[in-house]
Structure formats: C-alpha cells, structure tokens
Tab-separated table of N, CA and C in Angstrom:
chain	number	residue	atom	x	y	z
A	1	UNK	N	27.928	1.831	-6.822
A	1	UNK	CA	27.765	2.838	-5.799
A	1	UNK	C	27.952	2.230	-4.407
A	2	UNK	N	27.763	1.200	-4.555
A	2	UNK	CA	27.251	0.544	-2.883
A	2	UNK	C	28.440	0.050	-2.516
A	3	UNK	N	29.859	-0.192	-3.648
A	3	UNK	CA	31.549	0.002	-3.083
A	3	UNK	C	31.885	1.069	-2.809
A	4	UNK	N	31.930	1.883	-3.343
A	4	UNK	CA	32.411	3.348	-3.064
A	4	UNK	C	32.031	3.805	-1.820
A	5	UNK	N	31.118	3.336	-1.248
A	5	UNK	CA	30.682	4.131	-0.159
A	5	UNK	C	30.323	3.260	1.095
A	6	UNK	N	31.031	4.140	2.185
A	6	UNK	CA	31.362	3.567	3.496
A	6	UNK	C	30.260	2.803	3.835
A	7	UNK	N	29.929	2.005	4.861
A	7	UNK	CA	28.610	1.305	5.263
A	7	UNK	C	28.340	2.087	6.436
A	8	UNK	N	28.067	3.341	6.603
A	8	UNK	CA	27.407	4.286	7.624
A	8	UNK	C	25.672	4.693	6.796
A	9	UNK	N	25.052	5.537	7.581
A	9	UNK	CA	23.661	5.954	7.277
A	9	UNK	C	24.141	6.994	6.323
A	10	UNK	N	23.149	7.474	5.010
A	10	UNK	CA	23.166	8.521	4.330
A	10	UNK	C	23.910	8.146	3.061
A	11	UNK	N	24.185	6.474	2.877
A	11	UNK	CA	24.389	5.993	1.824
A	11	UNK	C	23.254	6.077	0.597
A	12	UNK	N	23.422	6.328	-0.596
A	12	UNK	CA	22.709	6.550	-1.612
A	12	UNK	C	22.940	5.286	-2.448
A	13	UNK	N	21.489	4.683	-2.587
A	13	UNK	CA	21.406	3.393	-3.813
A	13	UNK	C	20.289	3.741	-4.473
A	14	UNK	N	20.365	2.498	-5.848
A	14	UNK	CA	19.697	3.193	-6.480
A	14	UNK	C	18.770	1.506	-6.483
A	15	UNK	N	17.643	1.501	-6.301
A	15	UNK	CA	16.856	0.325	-5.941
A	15	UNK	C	15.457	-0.069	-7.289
A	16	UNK	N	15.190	-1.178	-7.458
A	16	UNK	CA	14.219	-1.353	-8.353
A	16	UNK	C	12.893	-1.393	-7.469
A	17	UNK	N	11.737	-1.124	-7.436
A	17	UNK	CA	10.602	-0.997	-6.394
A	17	UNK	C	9.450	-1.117	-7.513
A	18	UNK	N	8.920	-2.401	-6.663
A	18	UNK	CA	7.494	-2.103	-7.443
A	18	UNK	C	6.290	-0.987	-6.666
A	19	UNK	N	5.607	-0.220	-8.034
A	19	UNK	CA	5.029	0.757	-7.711
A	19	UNK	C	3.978	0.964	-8.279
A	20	UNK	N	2.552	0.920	-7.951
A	20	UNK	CA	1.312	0.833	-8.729
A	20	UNK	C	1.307	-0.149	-9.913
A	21	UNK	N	1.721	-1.564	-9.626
A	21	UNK	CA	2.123	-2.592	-10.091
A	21	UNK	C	2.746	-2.735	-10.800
A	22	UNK	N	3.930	-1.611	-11.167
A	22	UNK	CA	4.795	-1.086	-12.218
A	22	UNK	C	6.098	-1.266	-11.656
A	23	UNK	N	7.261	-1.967	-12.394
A	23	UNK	CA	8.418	-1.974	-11.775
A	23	UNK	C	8.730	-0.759	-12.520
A	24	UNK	N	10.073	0.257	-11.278
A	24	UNK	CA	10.610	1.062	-12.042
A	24	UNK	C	11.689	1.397	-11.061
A	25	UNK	N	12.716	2.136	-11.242
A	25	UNK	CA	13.840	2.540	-10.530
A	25	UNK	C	13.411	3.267	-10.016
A	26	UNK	N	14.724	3.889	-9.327
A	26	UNK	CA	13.842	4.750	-8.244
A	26	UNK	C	15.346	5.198	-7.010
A	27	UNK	N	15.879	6.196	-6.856
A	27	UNK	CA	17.003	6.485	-6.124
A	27	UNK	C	16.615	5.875	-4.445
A	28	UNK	N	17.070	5.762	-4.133
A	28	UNK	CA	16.785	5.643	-2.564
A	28	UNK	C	18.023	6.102	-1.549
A	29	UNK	N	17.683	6.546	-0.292
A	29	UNK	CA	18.770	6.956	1.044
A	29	UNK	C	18.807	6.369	1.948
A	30	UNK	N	19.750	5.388	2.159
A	30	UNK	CA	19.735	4.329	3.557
A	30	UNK	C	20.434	4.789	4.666
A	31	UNK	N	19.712	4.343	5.314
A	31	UNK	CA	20.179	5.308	6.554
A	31	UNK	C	19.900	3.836	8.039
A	32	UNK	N	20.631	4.177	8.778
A	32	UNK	CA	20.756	3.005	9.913
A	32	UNK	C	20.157	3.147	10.901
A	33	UNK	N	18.714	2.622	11.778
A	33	UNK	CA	18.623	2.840	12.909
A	33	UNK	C	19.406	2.547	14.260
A	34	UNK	N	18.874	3.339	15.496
A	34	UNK	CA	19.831	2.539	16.675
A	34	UNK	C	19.485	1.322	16.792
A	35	UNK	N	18.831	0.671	16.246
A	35	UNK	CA	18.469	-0.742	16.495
A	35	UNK	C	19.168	-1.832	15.322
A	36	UNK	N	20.203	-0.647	14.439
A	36	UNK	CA	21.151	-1.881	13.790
A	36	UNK	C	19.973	-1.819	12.572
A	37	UNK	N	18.987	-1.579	12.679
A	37	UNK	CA	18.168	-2.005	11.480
A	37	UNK	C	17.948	-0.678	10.320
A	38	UNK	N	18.551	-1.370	8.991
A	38	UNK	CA	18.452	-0.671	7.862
A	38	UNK	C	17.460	-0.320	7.325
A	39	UNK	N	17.095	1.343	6.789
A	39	UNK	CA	15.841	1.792	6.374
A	39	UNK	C	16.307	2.420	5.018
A	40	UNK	N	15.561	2.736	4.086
A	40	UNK	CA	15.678	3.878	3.162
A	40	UNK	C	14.335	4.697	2.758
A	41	UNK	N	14.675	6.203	2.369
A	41	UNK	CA	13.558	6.539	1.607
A	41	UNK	C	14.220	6.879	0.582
A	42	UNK	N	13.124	7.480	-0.021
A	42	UNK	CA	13.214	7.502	-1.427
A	42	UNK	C	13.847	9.531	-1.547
A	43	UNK	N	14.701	9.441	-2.564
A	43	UNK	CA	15.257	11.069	-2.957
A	43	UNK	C	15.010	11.029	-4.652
A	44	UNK	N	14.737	12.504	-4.706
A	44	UNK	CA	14.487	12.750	-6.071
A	44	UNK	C	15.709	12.552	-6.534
A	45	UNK	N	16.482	12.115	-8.223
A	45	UNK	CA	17.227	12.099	-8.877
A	45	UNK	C	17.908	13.456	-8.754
A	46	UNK	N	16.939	14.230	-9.052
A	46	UNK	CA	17.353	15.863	-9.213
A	46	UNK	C	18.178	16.378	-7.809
A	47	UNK	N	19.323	16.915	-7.927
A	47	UNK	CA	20.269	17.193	-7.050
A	47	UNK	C	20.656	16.115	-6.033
A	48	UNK	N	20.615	14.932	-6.721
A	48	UNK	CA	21.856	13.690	-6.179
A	48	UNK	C	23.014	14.436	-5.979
A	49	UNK	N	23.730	14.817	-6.282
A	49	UNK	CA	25.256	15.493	-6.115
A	49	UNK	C	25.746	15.919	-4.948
A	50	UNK	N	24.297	16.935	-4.839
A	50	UNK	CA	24.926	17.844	-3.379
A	50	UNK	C	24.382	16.746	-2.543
A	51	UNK	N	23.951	15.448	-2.846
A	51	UNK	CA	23.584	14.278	-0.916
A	51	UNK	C	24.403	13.532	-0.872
A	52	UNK	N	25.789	13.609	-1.775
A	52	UNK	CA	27.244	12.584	-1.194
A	52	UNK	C	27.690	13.250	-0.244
A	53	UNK	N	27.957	12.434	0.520
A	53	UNK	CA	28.760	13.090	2.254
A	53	UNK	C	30.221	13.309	1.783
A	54	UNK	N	30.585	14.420	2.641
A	54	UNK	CA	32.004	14.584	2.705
A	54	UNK	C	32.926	14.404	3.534
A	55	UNK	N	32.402	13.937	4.592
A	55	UNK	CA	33.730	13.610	5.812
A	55	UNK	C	34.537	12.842	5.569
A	56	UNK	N	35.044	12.712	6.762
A	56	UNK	CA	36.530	11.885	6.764
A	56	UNK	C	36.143	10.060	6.035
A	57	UNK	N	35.820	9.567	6.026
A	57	UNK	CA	34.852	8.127	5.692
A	57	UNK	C	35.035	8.263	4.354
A	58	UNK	N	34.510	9.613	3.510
A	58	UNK	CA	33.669	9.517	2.397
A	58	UNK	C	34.123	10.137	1.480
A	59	UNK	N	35.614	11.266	1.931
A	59	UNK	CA	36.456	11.962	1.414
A	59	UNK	C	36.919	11.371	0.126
A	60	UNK	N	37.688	9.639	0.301
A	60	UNK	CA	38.073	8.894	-0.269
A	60	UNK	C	37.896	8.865	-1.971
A	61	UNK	N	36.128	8.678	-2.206
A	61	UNK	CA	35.912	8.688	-3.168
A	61	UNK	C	34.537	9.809	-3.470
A	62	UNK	N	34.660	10.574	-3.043
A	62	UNK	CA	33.686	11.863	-3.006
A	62	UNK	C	33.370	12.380	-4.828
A	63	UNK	N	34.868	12.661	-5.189
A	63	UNK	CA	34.430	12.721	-6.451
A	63	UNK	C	33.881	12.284	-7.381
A	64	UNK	N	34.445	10.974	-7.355
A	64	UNK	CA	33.805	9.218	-8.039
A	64	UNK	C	32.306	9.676	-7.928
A	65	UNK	N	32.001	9.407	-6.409
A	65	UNK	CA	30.537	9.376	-6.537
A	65	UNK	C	29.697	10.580	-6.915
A	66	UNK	N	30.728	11.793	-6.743
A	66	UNK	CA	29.920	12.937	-7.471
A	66	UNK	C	29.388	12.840	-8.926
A	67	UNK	N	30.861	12.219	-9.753
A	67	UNK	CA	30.861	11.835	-11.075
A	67	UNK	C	29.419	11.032	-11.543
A	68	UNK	N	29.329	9.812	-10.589
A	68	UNK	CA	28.440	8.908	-10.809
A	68	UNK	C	27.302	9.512	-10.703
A	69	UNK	N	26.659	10.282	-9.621
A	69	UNK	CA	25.340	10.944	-9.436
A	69	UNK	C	24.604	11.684	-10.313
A	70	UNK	N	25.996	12.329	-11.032
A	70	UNK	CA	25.704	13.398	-12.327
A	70	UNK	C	25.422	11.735	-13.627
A	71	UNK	N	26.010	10.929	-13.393
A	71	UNK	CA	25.765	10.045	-14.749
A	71	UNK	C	24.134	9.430	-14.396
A	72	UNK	N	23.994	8.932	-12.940
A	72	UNK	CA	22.864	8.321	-12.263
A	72	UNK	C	21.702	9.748	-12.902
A	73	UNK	N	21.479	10.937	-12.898
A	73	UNK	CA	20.899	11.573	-12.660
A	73	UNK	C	20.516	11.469	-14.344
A	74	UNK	N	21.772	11.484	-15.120
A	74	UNK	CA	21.378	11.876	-16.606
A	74	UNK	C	20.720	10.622	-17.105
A	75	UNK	N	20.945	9.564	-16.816
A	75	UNK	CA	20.669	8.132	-17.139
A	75	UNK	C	18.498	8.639	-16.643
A	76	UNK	N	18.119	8.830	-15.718
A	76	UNK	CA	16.727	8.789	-15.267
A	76	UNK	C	15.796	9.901	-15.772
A	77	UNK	N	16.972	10.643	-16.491
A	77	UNK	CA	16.329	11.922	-17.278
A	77	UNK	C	16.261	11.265	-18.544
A	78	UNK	N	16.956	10.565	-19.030
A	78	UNK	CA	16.949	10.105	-20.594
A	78	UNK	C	16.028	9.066	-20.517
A	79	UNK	N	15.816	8.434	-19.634
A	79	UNK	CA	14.578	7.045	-19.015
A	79	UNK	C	13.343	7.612	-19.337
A	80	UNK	N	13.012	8.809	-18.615
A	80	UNK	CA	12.116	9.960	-18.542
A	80	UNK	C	11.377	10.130	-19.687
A	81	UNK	N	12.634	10.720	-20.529
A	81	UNK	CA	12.033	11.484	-21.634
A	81	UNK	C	11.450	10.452	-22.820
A	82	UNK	N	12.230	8.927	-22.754
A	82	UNK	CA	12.065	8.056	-23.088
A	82	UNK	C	10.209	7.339	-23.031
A	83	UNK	N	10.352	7.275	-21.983
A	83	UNK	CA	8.986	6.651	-21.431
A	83	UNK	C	7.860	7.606	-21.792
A	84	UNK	N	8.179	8.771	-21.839
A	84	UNK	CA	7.470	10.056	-22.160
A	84	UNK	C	6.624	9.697	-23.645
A	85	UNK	N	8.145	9.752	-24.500
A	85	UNK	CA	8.029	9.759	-26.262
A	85	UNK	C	6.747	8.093	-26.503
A	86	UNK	N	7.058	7.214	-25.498
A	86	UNK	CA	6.834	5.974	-25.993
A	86	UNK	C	4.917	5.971	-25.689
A	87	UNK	N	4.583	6.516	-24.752
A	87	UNK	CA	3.802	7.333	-23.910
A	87	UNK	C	2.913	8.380	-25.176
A	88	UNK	N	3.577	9.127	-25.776
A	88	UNK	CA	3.027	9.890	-26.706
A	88	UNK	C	2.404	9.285	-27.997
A	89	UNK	N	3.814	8.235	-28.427
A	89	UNK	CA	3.060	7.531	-29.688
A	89	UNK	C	2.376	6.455	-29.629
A	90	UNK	N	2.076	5.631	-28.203
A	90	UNK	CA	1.389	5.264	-27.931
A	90	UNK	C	-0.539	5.342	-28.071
A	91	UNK	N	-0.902	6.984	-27.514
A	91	UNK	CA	-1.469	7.768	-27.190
A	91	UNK	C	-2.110	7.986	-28.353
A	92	UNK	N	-1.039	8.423	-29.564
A	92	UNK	CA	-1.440	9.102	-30.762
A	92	UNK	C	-1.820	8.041	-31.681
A	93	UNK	N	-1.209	7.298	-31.425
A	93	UNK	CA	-1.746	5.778	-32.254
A	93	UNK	C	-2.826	5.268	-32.305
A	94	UNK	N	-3.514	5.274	-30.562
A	94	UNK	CA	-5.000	5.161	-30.695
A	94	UNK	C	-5.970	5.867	-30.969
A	95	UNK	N	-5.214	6.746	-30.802
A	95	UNK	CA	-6.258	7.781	-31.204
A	95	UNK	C	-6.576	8.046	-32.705
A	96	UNK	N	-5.476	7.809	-33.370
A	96	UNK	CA	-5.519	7.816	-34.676
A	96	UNK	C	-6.190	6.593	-35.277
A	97	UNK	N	-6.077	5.359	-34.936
A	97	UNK	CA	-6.699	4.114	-35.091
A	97	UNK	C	-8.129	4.217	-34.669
A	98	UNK	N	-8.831	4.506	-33.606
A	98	UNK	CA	-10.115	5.214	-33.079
A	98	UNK	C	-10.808	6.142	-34.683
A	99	UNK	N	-10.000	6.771	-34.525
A	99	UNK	CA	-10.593	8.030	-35.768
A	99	UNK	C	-10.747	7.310	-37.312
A	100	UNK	N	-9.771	6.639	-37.452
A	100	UNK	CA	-10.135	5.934	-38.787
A	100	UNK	C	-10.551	4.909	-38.526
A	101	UNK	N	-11.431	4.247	-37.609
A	101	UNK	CA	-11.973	2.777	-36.967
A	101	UNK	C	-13.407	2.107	-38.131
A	102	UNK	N	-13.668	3.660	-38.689
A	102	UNK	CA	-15.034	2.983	-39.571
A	102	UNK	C	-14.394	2.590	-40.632
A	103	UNK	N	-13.431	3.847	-41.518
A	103	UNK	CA	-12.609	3.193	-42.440
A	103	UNK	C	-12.205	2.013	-42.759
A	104	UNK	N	-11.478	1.512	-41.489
A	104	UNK	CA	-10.434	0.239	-41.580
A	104	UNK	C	-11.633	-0.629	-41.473
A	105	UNK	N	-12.759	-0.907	-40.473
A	105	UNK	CA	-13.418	-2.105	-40.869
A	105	UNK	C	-14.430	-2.117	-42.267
A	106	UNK	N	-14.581	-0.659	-43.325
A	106	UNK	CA	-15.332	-1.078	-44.216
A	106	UNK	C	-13.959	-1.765	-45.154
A	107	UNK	N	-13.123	-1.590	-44.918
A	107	UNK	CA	-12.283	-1.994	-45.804
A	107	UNK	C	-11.743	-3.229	-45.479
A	108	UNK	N	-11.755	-3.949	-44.338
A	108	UNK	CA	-11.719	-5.590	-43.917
A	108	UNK	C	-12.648	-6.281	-44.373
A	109	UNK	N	-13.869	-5.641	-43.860
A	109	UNK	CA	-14.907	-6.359	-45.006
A	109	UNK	C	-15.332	-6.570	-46.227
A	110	UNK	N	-14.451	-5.351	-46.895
A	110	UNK	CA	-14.274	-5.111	-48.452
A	110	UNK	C	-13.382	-6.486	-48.708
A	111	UNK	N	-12.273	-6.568	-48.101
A	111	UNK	CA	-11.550	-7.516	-48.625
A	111	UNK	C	-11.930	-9.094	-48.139
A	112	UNK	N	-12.082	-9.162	-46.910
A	112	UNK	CA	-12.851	-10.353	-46.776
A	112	UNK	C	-13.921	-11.335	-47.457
A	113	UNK	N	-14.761	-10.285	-48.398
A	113	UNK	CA	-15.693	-10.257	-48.930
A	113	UNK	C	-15.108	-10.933	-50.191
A	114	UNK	N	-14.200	-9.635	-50.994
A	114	UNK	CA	-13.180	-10.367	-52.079
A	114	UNK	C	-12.657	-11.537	-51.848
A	115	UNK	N	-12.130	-11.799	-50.777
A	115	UNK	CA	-11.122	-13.229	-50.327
A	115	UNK	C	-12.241	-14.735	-50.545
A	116	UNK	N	-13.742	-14.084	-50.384
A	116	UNK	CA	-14.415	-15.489	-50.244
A	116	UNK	C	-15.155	-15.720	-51.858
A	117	UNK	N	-15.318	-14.746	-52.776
A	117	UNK	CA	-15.507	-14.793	-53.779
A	117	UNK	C	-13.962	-15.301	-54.522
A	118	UNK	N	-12.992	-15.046	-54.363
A	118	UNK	CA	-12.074	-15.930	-54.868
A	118	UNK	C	-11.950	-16.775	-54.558
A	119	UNK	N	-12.394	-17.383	-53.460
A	119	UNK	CA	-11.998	-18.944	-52.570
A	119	UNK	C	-13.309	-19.323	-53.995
A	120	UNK	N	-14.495	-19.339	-53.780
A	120	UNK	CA	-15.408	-19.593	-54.201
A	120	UNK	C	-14.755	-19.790	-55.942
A	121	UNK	N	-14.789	-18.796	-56.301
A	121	UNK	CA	-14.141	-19.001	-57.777
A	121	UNK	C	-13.281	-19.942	-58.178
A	122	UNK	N	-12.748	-20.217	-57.706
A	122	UNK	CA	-11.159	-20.957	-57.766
A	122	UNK	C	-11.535	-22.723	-56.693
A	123	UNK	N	-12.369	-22.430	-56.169
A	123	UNK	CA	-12.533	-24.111	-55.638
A	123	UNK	C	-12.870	-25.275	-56.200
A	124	UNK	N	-13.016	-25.036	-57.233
A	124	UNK	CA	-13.525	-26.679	-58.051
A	124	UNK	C	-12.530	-27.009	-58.827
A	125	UNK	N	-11.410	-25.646	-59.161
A	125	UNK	CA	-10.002	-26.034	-60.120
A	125	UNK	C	-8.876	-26.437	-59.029
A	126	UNK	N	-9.253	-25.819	-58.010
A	126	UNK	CA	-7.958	-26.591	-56.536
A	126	UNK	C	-8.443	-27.648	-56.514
A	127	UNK	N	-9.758	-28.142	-56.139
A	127	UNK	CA	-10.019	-29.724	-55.952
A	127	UNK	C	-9.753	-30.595	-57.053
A	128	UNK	N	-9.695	-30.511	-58.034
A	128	UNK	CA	-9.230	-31.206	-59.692
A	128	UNK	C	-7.782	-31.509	-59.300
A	129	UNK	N	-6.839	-30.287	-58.768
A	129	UNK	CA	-5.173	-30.052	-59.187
A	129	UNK	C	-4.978	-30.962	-57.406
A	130	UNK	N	-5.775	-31.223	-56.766
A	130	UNK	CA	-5.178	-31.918	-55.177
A	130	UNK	C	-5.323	-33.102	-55.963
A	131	UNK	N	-6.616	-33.906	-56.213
A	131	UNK	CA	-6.511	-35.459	-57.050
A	131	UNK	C	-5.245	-35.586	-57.953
C-alpha cells in the first residue's frame, strides 16, 4: 500500500500497535502536519474503499488500491471471525472442564491409586530382573 500511494496526507497504512498489552493490526490514516511532522489515526476497516483519494496524484493507481482495501477489509473480517471462534472454544472448554472438575480428579486419583499398587506389586520382580 505504502507504493501505490503518493507521499501526501490521507495516505492509508495498515500498522501493527500494541493495545491493552495485545499486539494486533489495526488500519491507520497518515496525514502530514505543517510542521513536516507525520501523524496517523486510526479508521475502521469497514468502508476503507470510499477513503482512497482521487485526484490528480492518486488517479494513477486508484483502482489497485480500491482492489486492495476490499482485500485489506476481507482479510480483518476473516481475522475477526477467527479470533471470535478461537475465543468461543476457548470459553467452552473451561467451562466444560470446570463442570466435570470433580469427575476428572476422582478419576486421577482412581488411577494414581492403581499406578502405586502396581508399582508396589511388581517391585521386588523389577529389582531381581535389574541384578
């Protein structure tokens, strides 16, 4: 994106930002002060398209970057829905692990229990077969 498009203000990048100690993407709009010094904020994904400029500068590759905005846009929706799903079975996992929590430890101790009665059983014929 950052070839395609002229080096004037109202350039669109797409920036990594850490955020509630979370890295994540994140569109951003740079724009130039009179002092030469570069700023951006941040734009929603949703209707990237219509914020490529069209003048004379930007004419060039207008479509390109239209193209791209629509791919930029679908790419942070599929991220989305992604993080969402991972988010859900996450969620449902503990909760499900929580709910059967008495289960699973009578049954660690069930087997633990077994594991030391076989150690026990079986230790005086391992020490014979190591000599």
């Amino acid at each position: 994106m950052y070839v395609m498009q002229p080096f004037q203000s109202g350039r669109i990048g797409i920036k990594r930002s850490l955020s509630k100690r979370k890295l994540r993407w994140e569109v951003r709009i740079f724009r130039q002060l009179r002092s030469r010094k570069w700023v951006s904020s941040f734009a929603s994904h949703k209707g990237l398209r219509r914020r490529v400029k069209r003048s004379r500068e930007w004419e060039a590759n207008y479509k390109f970057l239209q193209l791209l905005c629509d791919r930029v846009t679908l790419l942070f929706e599929l991220r989305s829905q992604a993080v969402d799903r991972l988010w859900r079975f996450s969620h449902g996992s503990t909760r499900s692990t929580r709910a059967r929590e008495a289960a699973i430890s009578d049954t660690v101790a069930l087997v633990d229990g077994l594991l030391e009665r076989i150690e026990a059983r079986f230790e005086g014929d391992m020490e014979l077969e190591d000599e």
